[in-house]
Coordinates of C-alpha atoms and ligand atoms in Angstrom, one line a residue:
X1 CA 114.4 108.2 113.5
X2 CA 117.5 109.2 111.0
X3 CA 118.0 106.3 108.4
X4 CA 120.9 106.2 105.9
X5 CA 120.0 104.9 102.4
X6 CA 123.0 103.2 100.6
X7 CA 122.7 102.3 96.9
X8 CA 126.0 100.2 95.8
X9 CA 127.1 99.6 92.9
X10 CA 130.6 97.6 92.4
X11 CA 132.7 100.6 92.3
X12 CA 130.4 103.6 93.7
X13 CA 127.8 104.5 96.4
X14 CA 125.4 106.8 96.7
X15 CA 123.6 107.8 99.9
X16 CA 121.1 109.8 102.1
X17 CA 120.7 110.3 105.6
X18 CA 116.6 111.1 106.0
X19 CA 115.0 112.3 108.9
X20 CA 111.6 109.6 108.8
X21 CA 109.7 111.7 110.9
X22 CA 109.9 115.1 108.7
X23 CA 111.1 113.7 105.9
X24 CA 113.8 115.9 105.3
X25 CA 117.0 114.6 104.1
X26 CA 119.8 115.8 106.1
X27 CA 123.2 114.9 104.3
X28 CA 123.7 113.3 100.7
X29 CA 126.4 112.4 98.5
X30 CA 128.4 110.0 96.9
X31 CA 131.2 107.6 96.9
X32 CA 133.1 107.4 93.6
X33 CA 135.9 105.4 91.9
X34 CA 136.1 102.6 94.9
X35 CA 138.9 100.3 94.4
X36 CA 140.8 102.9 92.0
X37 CA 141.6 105.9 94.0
X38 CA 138.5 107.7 95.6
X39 CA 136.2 110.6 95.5
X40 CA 133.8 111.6 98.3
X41 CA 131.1 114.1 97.7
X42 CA 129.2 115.4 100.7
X43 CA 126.5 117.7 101.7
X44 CA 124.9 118.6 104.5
X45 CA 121.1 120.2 103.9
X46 CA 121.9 124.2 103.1
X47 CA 125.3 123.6 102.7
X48 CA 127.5 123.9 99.8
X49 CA 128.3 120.2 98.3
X50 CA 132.0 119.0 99.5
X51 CA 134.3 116.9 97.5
X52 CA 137.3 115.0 98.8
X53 CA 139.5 113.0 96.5
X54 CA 140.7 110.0 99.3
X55 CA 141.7 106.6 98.4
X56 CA 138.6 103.9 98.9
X57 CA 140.4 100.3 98.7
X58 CA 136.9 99.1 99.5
X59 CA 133.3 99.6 100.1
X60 CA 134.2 100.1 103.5
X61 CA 136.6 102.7 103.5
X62 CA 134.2 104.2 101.9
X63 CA 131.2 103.7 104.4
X64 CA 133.7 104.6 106.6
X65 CA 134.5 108.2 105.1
X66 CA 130.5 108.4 104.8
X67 CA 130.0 108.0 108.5
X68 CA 133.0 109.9 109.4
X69 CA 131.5 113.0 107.4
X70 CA 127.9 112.6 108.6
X71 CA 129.9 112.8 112.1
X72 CA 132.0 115.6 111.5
X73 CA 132.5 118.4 114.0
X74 CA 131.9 121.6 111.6
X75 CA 129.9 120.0 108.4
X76 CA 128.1 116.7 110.3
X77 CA 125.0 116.5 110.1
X78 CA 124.4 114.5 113.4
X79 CA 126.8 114.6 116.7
X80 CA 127.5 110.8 116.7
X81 CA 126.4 107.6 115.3
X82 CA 123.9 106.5 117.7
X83 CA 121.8 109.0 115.9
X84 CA 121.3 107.0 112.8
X85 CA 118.5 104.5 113.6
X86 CA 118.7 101.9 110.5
X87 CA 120.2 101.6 107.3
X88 CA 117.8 100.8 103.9
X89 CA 120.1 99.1 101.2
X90 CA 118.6 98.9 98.1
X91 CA 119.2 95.7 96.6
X92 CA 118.5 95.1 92.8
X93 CA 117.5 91.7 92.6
X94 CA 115.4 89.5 94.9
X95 CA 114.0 87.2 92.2
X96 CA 111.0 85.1 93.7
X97 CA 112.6 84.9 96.9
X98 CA 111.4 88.7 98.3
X99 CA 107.7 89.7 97.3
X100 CA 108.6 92.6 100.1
X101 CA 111.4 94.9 101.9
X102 CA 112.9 92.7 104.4
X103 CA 115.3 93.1 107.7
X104 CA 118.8 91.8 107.0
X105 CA 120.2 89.0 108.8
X106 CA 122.3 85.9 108.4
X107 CA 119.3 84.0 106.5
X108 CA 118.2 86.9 104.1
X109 CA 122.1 87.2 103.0
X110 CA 121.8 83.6 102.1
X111 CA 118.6 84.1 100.0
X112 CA 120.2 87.6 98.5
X113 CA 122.9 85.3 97.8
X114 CA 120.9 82.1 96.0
X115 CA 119.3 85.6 93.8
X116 CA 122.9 86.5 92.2
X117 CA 123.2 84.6 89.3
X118 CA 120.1 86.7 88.1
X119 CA 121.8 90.0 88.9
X120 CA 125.6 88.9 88.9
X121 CA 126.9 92.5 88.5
X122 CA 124.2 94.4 90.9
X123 CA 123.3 91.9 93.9
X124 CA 127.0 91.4 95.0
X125 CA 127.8 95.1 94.9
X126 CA 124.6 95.2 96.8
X127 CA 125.9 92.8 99.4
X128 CA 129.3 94.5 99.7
X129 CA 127.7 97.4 101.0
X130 CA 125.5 95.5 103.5
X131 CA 128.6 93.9 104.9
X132 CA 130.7 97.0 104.8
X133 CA 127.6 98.2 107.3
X134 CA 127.4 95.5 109.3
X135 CA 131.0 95.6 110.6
X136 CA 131.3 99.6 110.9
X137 CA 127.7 99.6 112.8
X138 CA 127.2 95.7 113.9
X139 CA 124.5 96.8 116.6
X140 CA 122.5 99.3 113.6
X141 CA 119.1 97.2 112.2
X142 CA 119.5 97.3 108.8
X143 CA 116.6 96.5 105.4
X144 CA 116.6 95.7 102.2
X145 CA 114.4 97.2 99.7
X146 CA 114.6 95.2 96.4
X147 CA 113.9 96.2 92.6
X148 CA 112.1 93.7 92.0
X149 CA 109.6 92.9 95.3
X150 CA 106.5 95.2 93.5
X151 CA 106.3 93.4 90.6
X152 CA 105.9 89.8 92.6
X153 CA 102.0 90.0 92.6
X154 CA 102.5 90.3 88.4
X155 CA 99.8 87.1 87.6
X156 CA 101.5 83.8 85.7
X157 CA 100.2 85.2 81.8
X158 CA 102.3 88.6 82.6
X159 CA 106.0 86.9 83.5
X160 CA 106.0 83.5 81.9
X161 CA 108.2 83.7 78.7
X162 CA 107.0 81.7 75.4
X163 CA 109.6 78.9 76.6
X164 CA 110.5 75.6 77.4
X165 CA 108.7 75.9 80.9
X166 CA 111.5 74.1 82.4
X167 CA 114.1 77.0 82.1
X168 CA 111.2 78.7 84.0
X169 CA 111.9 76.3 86.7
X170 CA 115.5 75.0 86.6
X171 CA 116.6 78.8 86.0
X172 CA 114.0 81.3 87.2
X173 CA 113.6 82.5 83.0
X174 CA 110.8 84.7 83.6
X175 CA 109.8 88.4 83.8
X176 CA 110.8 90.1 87.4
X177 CA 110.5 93.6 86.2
X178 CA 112.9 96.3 88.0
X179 CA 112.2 100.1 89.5
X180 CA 109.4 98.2 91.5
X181 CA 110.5 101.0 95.0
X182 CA 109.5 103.8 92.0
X183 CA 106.7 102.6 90.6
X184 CA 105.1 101.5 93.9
X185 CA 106.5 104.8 95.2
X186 CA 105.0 106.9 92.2
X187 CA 101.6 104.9 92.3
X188 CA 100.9 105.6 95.5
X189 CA 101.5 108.9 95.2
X190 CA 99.5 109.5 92.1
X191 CA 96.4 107.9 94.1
X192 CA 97.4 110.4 97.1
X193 CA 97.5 113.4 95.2
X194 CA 94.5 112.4 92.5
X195 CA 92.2 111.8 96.0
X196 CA 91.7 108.2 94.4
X197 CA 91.4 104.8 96.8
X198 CA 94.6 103.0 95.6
X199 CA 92.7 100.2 96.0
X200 CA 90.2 100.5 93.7
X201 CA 92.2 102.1 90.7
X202 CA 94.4 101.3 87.4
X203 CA 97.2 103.2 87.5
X204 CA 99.9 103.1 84.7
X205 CA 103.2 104.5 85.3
X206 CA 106.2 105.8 83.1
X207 CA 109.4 105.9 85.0
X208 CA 111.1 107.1 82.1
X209 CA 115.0 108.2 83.3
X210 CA 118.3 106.7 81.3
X211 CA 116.6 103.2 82.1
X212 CA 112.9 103.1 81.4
X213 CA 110.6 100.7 82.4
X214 CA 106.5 100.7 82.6
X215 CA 104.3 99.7 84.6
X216 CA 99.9 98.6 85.1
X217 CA 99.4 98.8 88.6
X218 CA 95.8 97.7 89.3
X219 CA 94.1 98.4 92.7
X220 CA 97.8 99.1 93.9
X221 CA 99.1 96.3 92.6
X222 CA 101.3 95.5 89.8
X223 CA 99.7 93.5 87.5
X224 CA 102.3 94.2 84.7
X225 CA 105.9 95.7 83.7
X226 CA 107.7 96.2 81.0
X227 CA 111.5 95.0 82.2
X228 CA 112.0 91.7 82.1
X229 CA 114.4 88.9 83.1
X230 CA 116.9 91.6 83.1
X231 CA 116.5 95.5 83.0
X232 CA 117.5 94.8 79.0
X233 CA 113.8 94.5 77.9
X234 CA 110.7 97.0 77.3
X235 CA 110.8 100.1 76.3
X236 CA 113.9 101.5 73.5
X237 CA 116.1 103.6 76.5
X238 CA 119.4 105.8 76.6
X239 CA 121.3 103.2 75.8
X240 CA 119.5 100.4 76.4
X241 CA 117.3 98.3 73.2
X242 CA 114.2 97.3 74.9
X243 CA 112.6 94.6 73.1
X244 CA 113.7 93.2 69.9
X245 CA 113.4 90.4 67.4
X246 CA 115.8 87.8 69.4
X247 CA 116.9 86.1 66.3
X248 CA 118.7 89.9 65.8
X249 CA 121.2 88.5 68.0
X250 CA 122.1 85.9 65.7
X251 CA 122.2 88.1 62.7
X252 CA 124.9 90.6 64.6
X253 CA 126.6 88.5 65.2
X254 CA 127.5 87.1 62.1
X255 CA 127.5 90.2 60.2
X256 CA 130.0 92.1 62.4
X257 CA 131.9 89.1 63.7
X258 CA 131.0 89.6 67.7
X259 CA 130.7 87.1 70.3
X260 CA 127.3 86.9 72.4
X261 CA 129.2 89.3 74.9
X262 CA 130.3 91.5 72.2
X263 CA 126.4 91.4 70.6
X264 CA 125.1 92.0 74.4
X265 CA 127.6 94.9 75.3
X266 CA 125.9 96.5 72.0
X267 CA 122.6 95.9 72.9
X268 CA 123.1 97.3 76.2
X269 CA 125.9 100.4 76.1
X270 CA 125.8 101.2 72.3
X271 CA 121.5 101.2 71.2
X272 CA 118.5 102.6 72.6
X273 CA 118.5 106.9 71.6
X274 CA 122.1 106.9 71.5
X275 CA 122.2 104.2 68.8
X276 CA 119.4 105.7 66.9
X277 CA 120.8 109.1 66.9
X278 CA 124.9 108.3 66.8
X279 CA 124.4 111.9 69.2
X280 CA 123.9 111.1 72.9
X281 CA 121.5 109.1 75.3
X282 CA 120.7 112.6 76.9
X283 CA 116.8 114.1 75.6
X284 CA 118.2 117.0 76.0
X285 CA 121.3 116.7 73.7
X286 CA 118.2 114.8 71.3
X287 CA 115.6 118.0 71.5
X288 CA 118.9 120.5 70.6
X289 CA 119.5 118.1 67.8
X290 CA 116.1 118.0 66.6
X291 CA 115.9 121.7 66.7
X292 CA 118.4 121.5 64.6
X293 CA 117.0 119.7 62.2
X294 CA 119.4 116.7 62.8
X295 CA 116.6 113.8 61.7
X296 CA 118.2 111.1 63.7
X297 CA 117.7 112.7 66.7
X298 CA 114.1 113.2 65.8
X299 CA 113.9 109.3 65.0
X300 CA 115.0 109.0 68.4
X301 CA 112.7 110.7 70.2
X302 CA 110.0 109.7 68.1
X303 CA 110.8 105.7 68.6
X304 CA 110.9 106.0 72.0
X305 CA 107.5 108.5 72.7
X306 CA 106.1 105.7 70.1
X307 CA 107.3 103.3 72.2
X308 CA 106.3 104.3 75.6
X309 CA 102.6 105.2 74.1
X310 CA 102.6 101.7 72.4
X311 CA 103.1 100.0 76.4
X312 CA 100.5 102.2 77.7
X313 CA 98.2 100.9 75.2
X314 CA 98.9 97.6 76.1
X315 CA 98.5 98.2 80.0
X316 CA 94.8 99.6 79.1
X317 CA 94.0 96.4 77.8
X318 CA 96.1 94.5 80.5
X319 CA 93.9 96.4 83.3
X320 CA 90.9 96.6 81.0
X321 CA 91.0 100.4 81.7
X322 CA 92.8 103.1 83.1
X323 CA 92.3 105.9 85.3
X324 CA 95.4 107.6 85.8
X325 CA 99.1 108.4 84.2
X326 CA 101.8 108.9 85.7
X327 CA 105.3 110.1 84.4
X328 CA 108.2 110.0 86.5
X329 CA 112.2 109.7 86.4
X330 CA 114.4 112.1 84.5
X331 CA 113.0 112.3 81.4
X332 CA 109.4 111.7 82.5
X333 CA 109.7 114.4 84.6
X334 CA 111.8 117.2 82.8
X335 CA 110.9 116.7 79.4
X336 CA 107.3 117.9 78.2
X337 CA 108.0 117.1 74.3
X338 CA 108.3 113.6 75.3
X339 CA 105.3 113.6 77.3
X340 CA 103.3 115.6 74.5
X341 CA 104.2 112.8 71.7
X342 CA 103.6 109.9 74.1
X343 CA 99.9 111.5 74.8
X344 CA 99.4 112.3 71.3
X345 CA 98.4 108.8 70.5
X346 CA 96.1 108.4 73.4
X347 CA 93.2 110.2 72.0
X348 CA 91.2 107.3 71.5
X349 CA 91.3 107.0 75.9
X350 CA 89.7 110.6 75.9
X351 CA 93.0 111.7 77.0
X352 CA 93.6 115.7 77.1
X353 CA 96.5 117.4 77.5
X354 CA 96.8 121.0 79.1
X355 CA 99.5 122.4 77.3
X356 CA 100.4 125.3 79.7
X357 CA 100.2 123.0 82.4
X358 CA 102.8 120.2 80.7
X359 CA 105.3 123.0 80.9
X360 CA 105.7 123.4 84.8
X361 CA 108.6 121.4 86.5
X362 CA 109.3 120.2 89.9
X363 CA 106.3 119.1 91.9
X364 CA 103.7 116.8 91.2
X365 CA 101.4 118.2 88.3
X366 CA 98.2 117.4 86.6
X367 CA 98.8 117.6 82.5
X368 CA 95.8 116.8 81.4
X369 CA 92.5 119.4 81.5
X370 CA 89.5 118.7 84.0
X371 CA 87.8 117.1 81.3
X372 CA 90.3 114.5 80.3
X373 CA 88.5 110.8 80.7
X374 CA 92.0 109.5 82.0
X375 CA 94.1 112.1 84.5
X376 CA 97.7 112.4 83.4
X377 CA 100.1 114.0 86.3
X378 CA 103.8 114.2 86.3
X379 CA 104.9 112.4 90.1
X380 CA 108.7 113.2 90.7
X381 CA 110.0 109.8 92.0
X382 CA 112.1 109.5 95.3
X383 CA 113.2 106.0 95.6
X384 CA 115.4 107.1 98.8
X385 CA 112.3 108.3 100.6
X386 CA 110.6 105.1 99.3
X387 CA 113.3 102.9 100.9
X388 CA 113.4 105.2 104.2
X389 CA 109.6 104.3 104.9
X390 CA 110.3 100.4 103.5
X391 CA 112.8 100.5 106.6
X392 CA 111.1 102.0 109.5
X393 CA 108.1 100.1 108.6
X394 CA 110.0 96.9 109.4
X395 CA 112.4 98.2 112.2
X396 CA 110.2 99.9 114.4
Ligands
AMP1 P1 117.4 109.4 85.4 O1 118.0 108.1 84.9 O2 116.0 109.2 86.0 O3 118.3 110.2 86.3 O4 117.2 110.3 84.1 C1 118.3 110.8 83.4 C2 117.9 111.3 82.0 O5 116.8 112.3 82.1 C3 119.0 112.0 81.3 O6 119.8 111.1 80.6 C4 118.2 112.9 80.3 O7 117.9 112.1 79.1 C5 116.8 113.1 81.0 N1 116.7 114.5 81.4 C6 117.1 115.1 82.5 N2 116.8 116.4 82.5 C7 116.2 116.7 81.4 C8 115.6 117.9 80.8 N3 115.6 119.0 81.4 N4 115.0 117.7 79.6 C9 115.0 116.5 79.0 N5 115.5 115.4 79.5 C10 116.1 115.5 80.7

């Protein structure tokens, strides 16, 4: 079966048509700009990437210029439409609603929609796209594969807050924890590669990319995560804080005369590395930096290897051992210096690193030598393949 996999944001889209069977993914690309003038970028598998500026009034002009490329006589990749088989949304936020993927219809939209205060930029966007879908292919079964589903089985002492219990129940103030389609994605496939029973292991993993988030996934379930409420908390990220003293807020606010929007727009656009450093959010811009011998880019990555080694301590003790790493995402996958500092501190598990071995790229990859007490491996995530399965799973 071909599935297309739509992630929507409010004024973009990204997609993949995958082949479930081989896995292969057919076409890509993105829609850009929506709702200000329009950029399509298209590829079909061995073909060179195609971009067409076009307007996009909406989401679904734009699914519309999607399908109508997928289609197309010279650069489609399938004849006709009746070739795709479902669509897999991904959809950020299904609070305590969605402990799984789940078929869209009329009564799911309703419970997506009860979710959106707790995602009030994402889960609309989201449900735009679902829409857009539904008219343009009313007859197509579609899914949605939410953010937050893995981390439902976290146990009461891992999400409840320190706080009046009743926000906990008159507002759903708790941790939900976000990546969940990567991190189960990544654990599953660190149990598969490692020849361990996913069942009967603790695995912790690092999807570290421009957001961050960790995460304790015991006997292949997530027992712990390092995002919160929102995607603000955990680790320090590209631009992102992580976690922080609240009463900093406060403090801000006063001193440079901001509103709690103006304090939270810093917090989330104008910290993490690219606060530290007052260079970039990019490793790579951080590792030239430090090379030359710019300090605050050091800082940078040293808080947030610090950082990232500090959580894995704590998942250790949240799991009461550990018997595999895994790092993941952008940086956890492309940067070895990071992953070097991070399992510099995690000599006390009997972890080892082989050195030659942290500098390959690409494919999943032990780091750590045979006599390492804890494996490390670098897993590169693929949250589109994840959502693929998630939705032939539940259509077929
Ligand atoms: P993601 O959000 O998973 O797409 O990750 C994006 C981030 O990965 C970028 O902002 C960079 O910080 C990081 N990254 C990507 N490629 C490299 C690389 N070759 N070396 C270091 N960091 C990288």
């Amino acid at each position: 079966m071909n599935v297309l996999v739509i992630n929507c944001g409010s004024s973009s889209l990204k997609y993949q048509l995958i082949n479930s069977e081989s896995e292969e993914v057919l076409a890509k690309g993105l829609c850009e700009r929506i709702g200000i003038d329009g950029r399509l970028t298209y590829q079909k598998a061995g073909l060179d990437k195609e971009v067409t500026d076009a307007p996009m009034p909406t989401h679904k002009e734009a699914i519309k210029m999607v399908l109508d490329a997928l289609t197309n006589d010279k650069t489609g990749a399938i004849g006709s439409l009746s070739e795709v088989g479902a669509v897999g949304h991904r959809m950020v936020h299904g609070g305590e609603k969605f402990t799984s993927s789940a078929v869209i219809n009329d009564e799911m939209i309703k419970a997506v929609e009860s979710c959106n205060p707790l995602a009030p930029l994402h889960n609309p966007a989201n449900l735009i796209g679902v829409n857009a879908c539904k008219e343009l292919m009313p007859d197509v079964p579609m899914v949605g594969v939410f953010d937050t589903a893995f981390h439902q089985t976290m146990p009461k002492e891992a999400y409840l807050y320190g706080l009046p219990y009743e926000y906990y129940e008159k507002y759903g103030v708790r941790r939900y924890g976000f990546h969940g389609t990567s991190h189960s994605f990544v654990s599953k496939e660190t149990a598969k590669f490692l020849g361990m029973d996913l069942e009967n292991s603790k695995i912790i993993v690092a999807h570290l990319g421009n957001g961050a988030s960790i995460s304790a996934v015991k006997n292949g379930k997530c027992v712990d995560t390092s995002m919160g409420l929102t995607p603000l908390a955990g680790l320090v990220m590209g631009t992102r804080c992580g976690d922080i003293d609240p009463a900093i807020l406060e403090y801000i606010a006063q001193k440079e005369n901001l509103d709690l929007a103006g304090v939270m727009n810093v917090l989330n656009k104008k910290s993490g590395v690219q606060g530290i450093s007052g260079v970039s959010s990019d490793f790579r811009d951080l590792e030239n930096g430090m090379n030359e011998g710019n300090e605050r880019c050091a800082d940078a990555l040293n808080v947030f290897s610090y950082n990232v080694a500090k959580f894995i301590g704590a998942y250790v003790a949240a799991m009461n051992g550990v018997d595999a790493i895994a790092f993941t995402a952008g940086i956890g996958e492309n940067a070895p210096l990071v992953r070097e500092k991070v399992l510099g501190y995690l000599g006390y598990l009997g972890v080892v690193l082989d050195a030659e071995a942290n500098k390959k790229r690409g494919e999943n990859n032990v780091i750590s030598t045979p006599d390492s007490k804890v494996k490390v491996v670098v897993v590169p995530t693929n949250e589109e393949l994840a959502i693929c399965r998630d939705t032939v799973a539940l259509v077929k």
